[in-house]
Tab-separated table of C-alpha atoms and ligand atoms in Angstrom:
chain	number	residue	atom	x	y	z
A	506	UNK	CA	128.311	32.547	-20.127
A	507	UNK	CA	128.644	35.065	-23.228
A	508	UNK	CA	132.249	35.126	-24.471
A	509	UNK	CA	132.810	37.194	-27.399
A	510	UNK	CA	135.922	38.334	-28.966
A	511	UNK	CA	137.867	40.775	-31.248
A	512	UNK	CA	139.998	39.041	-33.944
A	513	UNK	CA	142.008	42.019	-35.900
A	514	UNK	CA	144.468	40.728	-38.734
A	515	UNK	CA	148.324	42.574	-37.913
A	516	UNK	CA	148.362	44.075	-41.444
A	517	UNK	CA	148.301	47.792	-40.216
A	518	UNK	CA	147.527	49.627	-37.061
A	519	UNK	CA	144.025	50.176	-36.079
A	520	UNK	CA	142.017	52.669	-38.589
A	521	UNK	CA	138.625	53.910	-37.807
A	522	UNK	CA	136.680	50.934	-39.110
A	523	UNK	CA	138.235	48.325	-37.089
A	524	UNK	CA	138.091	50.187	-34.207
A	525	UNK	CA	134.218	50.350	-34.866
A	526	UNK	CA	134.300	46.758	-34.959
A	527	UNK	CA	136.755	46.311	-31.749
A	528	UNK	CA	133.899	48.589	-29.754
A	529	UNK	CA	131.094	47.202	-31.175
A	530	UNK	CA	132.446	43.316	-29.836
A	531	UNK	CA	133.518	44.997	-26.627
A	532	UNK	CA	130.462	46.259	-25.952
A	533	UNK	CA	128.664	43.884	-26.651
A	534	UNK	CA	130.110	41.613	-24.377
A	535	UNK	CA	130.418	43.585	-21.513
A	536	UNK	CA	126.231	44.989	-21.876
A	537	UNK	CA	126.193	40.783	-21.302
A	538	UNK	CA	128.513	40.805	-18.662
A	539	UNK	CA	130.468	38.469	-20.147
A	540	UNK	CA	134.105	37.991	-21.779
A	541	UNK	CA	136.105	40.136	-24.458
A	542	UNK	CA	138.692	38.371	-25.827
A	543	UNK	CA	141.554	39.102	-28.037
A	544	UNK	CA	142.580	37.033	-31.274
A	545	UNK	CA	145.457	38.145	-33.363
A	546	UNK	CA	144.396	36.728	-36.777
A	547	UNK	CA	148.343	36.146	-38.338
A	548	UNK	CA	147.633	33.039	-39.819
A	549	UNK	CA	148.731	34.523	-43.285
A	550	UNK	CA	152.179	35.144	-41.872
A	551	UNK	CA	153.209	36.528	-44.833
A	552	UNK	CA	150.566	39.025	-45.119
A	553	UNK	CA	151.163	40.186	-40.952
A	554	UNK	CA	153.264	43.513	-41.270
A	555	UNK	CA	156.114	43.281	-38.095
A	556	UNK	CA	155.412	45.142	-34.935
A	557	UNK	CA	151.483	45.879	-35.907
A	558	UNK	CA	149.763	43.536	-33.592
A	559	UNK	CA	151.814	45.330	-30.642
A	560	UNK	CA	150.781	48.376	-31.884
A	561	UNK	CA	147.009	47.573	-32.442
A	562	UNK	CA	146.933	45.675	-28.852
A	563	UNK	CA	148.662	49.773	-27.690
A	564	UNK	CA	145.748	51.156	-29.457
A	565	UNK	CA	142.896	48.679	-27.428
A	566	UNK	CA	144.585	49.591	-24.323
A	567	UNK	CA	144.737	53.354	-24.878
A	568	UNK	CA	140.721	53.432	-25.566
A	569	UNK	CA	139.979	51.687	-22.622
A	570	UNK	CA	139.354	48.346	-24.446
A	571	UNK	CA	141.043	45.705	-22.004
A	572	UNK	CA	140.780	42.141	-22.588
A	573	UNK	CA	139.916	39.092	-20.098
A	574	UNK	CA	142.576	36.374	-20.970
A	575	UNK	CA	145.580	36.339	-22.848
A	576	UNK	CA	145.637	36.935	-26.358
A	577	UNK	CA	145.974	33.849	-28.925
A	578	UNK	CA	148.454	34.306	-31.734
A	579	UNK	CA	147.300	32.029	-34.664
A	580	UNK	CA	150.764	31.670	-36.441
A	581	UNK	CA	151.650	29.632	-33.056
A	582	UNK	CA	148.825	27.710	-33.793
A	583	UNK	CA	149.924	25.267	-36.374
A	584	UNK	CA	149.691	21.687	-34.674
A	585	UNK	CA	146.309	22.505	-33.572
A	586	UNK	CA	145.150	23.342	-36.712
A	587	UNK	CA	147.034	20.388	-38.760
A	588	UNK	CA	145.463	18.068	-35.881
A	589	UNK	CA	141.642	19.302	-36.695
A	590	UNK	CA	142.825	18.539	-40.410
A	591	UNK	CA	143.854	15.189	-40.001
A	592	UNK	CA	140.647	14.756	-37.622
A	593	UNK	CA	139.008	16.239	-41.063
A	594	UNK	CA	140.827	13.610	-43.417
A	595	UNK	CA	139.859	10.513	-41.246
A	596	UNK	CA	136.217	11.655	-41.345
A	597	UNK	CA	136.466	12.223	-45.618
A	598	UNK	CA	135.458	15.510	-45.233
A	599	UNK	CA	138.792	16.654	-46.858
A	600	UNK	CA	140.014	16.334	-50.514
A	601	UNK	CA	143.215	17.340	-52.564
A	602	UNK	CA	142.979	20.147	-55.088
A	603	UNK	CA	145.305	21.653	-57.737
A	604	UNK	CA	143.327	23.801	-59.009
A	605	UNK	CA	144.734	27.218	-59.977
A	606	UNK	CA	142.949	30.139	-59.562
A	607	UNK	CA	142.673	31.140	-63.103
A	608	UNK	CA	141.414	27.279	-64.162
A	609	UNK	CA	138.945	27.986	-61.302
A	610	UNK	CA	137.812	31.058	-63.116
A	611	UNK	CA	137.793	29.743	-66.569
A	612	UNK	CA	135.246	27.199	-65.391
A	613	UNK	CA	132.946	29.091	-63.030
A	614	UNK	CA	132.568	31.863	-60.701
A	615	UNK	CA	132.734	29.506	-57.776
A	616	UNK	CA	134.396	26.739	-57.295
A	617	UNK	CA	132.524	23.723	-58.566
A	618	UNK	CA	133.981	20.724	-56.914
A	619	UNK	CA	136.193	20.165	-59.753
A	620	UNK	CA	138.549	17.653	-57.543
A	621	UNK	CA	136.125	16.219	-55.275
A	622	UNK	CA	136.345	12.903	-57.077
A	623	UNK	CA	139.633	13.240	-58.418
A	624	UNK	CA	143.348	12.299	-57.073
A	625	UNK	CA	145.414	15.498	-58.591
A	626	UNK	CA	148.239	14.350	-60.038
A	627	UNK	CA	150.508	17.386	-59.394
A	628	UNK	CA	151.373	19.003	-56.204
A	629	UNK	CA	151.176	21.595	-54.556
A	630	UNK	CA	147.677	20.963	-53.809
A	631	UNK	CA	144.808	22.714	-51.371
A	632	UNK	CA	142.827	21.017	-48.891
A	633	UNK	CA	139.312	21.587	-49.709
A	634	UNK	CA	136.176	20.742	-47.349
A	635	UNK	CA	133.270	18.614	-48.425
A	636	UNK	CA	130.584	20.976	-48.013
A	637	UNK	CA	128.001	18.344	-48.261
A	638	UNK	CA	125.556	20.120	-45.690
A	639	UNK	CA	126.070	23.905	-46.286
A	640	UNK	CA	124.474	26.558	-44.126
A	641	UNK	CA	122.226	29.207	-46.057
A	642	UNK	CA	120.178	30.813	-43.448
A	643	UNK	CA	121.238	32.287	-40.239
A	644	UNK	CA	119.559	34.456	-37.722
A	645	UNK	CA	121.651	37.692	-37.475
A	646	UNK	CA	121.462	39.951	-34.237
A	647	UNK	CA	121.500	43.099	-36.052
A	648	UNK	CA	120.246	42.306	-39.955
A	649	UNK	CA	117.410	39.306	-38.721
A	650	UNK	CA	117.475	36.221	-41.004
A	651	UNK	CA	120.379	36.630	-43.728
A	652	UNK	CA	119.442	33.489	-46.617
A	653	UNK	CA	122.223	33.095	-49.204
A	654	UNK	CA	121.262	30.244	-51.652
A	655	UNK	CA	124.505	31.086	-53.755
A	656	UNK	CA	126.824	28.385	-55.016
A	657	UNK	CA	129.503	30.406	-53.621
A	658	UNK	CA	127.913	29.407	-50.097
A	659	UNK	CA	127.682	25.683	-50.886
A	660	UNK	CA	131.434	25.658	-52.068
A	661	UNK	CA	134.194	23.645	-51.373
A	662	UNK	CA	135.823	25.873	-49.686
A	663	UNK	CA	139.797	25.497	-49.207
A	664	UNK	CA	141.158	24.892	-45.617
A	665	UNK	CA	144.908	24.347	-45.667
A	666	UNK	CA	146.202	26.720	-48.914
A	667	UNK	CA	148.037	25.581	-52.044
A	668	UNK	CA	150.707	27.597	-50.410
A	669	UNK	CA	151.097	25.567	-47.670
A	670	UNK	CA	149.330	28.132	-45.006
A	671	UNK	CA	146.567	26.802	-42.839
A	672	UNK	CA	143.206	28.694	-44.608
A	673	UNK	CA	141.584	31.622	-42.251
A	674	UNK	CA	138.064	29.692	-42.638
A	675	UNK	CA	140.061	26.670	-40.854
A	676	UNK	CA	141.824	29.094	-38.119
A	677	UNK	CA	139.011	31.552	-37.389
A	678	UNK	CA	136.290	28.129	-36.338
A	679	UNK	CA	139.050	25.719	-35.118
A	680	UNK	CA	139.876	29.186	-32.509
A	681	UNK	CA	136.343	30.397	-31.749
A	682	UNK	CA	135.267	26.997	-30.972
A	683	UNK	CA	138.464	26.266	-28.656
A	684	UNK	CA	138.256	29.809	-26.966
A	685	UNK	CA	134.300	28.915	-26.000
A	686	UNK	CA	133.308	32.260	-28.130
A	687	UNK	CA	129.501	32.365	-28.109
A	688	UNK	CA	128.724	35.470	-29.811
A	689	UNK	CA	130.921	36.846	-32.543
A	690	UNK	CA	130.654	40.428	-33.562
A	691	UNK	CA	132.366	41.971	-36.400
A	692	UNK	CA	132.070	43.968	-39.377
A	693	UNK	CA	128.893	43.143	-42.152
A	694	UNK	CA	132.179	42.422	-44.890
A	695	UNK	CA	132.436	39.276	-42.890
A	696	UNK	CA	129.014	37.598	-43.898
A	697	UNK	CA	129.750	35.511	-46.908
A	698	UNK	CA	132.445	33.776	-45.202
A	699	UNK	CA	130.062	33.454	-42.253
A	700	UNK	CA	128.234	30.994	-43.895
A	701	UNK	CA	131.340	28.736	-44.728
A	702	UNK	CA	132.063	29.574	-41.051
A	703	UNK	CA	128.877	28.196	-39.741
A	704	UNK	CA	128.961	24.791	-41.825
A	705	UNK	CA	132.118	23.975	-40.279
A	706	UNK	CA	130.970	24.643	-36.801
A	707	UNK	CA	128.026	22.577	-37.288
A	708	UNK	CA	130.542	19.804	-38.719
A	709	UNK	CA	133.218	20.050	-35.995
A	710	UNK	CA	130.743	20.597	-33.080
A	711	UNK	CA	127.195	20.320	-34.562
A	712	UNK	CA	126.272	23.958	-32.972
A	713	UNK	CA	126.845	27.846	-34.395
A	714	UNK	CA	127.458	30.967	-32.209
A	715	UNK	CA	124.995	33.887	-32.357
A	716	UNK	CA	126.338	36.042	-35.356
A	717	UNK	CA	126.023	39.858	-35.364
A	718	UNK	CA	127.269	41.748	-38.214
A	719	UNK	CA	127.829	45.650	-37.746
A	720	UNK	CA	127.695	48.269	-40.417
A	721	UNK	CA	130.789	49.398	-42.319
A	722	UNK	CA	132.142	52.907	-42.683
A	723	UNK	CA	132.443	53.544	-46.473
A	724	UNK	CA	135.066	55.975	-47.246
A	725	UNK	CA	134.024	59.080	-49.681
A	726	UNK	CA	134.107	56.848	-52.913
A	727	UNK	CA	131.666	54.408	-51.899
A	728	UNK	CA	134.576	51.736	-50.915
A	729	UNK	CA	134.681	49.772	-47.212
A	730	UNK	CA	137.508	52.146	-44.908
A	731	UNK	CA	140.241	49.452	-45.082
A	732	UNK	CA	144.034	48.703	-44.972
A	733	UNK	CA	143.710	47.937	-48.609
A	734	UNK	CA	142.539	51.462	-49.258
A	735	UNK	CA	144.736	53.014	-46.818
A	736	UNK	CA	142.225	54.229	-44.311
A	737	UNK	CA	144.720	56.561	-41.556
A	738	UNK	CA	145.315	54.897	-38.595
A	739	UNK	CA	143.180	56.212	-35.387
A	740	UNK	CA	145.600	58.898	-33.646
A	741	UNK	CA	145.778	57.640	-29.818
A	742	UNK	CA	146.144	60.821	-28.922
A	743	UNK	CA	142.629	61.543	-29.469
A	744	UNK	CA	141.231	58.061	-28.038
A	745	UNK	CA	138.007	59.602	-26.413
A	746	UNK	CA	137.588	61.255	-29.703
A	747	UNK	CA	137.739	58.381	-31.593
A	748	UNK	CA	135.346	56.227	-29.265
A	749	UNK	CA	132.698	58.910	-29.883
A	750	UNK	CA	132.801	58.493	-33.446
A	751	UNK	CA	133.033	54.878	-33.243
A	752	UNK	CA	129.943	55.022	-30.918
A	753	UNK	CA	127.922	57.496	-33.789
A	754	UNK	CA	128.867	54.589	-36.400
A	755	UNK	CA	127.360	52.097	-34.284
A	756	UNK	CA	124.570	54.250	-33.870
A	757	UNK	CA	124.519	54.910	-29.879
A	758	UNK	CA	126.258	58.570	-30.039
A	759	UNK	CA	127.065	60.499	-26.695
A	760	UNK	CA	126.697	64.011	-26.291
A	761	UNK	CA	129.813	66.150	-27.832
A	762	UNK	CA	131.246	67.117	-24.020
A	763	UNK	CA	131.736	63.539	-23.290
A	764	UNK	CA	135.043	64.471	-25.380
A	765	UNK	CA	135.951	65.622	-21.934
A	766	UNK	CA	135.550	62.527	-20.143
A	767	UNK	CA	137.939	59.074	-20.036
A	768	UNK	CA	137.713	56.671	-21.993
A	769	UNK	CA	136.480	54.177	-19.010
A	770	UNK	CA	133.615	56.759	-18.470
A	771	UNK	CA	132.640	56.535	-22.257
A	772	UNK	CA	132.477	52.973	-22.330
A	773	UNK	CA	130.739	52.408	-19.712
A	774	UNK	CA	128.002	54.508	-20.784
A	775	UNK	CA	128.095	53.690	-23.968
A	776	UNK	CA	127.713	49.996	-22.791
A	777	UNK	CA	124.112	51.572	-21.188
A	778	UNK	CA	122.982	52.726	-24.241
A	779	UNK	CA	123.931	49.286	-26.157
A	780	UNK	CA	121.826	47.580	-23.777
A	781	UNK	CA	119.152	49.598	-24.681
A	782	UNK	CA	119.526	49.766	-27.943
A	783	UNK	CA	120.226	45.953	-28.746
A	784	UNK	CA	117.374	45.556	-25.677
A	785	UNK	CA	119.941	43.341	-23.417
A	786	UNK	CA	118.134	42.681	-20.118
A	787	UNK	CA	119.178	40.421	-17.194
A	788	UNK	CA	121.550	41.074	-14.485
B	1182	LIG	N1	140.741	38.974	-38.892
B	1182	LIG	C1	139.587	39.495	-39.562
B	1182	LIG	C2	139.824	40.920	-39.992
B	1182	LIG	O1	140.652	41.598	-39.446
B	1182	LIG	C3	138.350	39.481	-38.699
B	1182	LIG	C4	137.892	38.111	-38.455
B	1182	LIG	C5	136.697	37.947	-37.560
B	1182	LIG	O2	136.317	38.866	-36.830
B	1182	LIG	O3	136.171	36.860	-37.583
B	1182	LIG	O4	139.167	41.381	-40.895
C-alpha cells in the first residue's frame, strides 16, 4: 500500500514553492490510491516560528489538501529518537565529535572522519554516523538514476547536534520508516541529503522508499523561492488560484476557467492528469 507524505518545517506559512511540493506529494499519492500524510518537521525547535504549523496545516485544508491520519509533531518525538540512537551506539555505528564547524572547514570541504577513531576530550560533542556503506546511486521517479560519488555523500554525517538537538537526517528516516512512508516526494533541494537519507534506511531497515524529486521554482534572481529569501506566503483567499499555478510548476496545467471551480474539483483532475503524466496504471 503506497503511503506518502508531506513533511513542511513551521518556519513560515506556506509560500508558493512548498505548496508545489505539498501538491506534488498529494497527488501523487492519491493517483496511487494510497495515503497522504502530514509531518510537521520542528525538530529544530528553535528554528520553528510559533503558531506557523497551525497556519500551514489552515493553508492544506483551504486547498483541498486533507490528510489520512493525524499529524506527527517531531519536537514530541524525543525518546523515540534518543532510543534509535542508543540502538545506533550498541551497534558502533555512532561516534563522538567536537569538531567545530570552522576546524571542519579548515581541513576539508566535507567532513573527513576526523573523530571516528578518536575519544574527544571536550564536550559538547555531535553524534556522528559511521557511514561505512554509503548510498551513491538511486533510481529517481522523475530525474532516472541520480549517482553522486562525492565525499560529501560518503560523510559522517551528524545525527544528534553539538547543540544538543536530535539532527533532521536522524528525525526525517527514524519518522518515514515508523509512519510506513513508501514513496517520498518533495522538492529536487532535497537530493544531497537523500543520499545520507537512504544509507540510514538501508542501516536501520536494510530497504529505501521510492524517491521522487520535483522541480523548484527559482525566484527572478536565479535563487530557490524560500523562507530564507522571503518568498510571500500563498494568499488563501485565492486557493484555486494557487493550485493552478502549482499544477503549471509541476507541469500538468488546467485550463484558465478551472479558476472557477473548487478546489476538490481541481484536484481531482489534476490527480487524472498525474496519472497520465507519471503513467500510474492499476486500479
Ligand atoms: N522539512 C523539510 C522542508 O520543509 C522537508 C523534508 C522532507 O520532505 O523530507 O524543507
Amino acid at each position: 500500500m503506497y503511503r506518502g507524505r508531506f513533511a513542511p518545517t513551521p518556519s513560515g506559512p506556506l509560500h508558493l514553492g512548498s505548496l508545489v511540493a505539498a501538491v506534488g506529494s498529494y497527488l501523487d499519492a492519491k493517483a496511487h490510491h494510497g495515503k497522504w500524510l502530514v509531518r510537521i518537521e520542528d525538530v529544530d525547535k528553535p528554528r520553528a516560528i510559533a503558531g506557523a504549523a497551525d497556519t500551514i496545516l489552515k493553508q492544506l485544508e483551504t486547498h483541498g489538501l486533507e490528510w489520512d491520519s493525524s499529524v506527527l509533531y517531531q519536537s514530541q518525538r524525543d525518546l523515540v529518537y534518543q532510543h534509535q540512537l542508543t540502538q545506533l551506539q550498541k551497534a558502533q555505528r555512532l561516534y563522538q565529535c567536537d569538531c567545530s564547524r570552522k576546524a571542519i572547514r579548515a581541513r576539508s570541504a566535507h567532513y573527513d572522519g576526523y573523530c571516528r577513531n578518536r575519544q574527544p576530550r571536550t564536550s559538547p560533542y555531535a553524534l556522528r554516523f559511521v557511514n561505512q556503506n554509503p548510498v551513491h546511486e538511486f533510481n529517481d521517479r522523475a530525474h532516472g538514476i541520480i549517482t553522486d560519488h562525492s565525499a560529501t555523500v560518503s560523510e559522517d554525517f551528524v545525527l544528534k547536534r553539538r547543540d544538543g538537538l536530535y539532527a533532521y537526517q536522524l528525525a526525517v528516516v527514524v519518522d518515514d520508516i515508523e509512519q510506513g512512508i513508501t514513496s517520498i516526494v518533495r522538492g529536487s533541494d532535497l537530493i544531497t541529503p537523500s543520499f545520507w537519507q537512504l544509507s540510514l534506511w538501508q542501516e536501520l531497515i536494510g530497504k529505501q522508499p521510492q524517491m521522487m524529486h520535483l522541480p523548484l521554482i527559482m525566484n527572478d534572481d536565479g535563487r530557490k523561492l524560500s523562507k530564507q529569501n522571503h518568498a510571500p506566503p500563498i494568499d488563501s483567499r485565492q486557493a484555486s488560484q494557487n493550485l493552478l499555478i502549482a499544477l503549471d510548476y509541476l507541469d500538468i496545467g488546467l485550463k484558465p476557467e478551472q479558476q472557477q471551480s473548487t478546489t476538490t474539483e481541481i484536484l481531482q483532475l489534476a490527480v487524472q492528469n498525474w496519472r497520465k503524466k507519471w503513467h500510474i496504471t492499476g486500479r
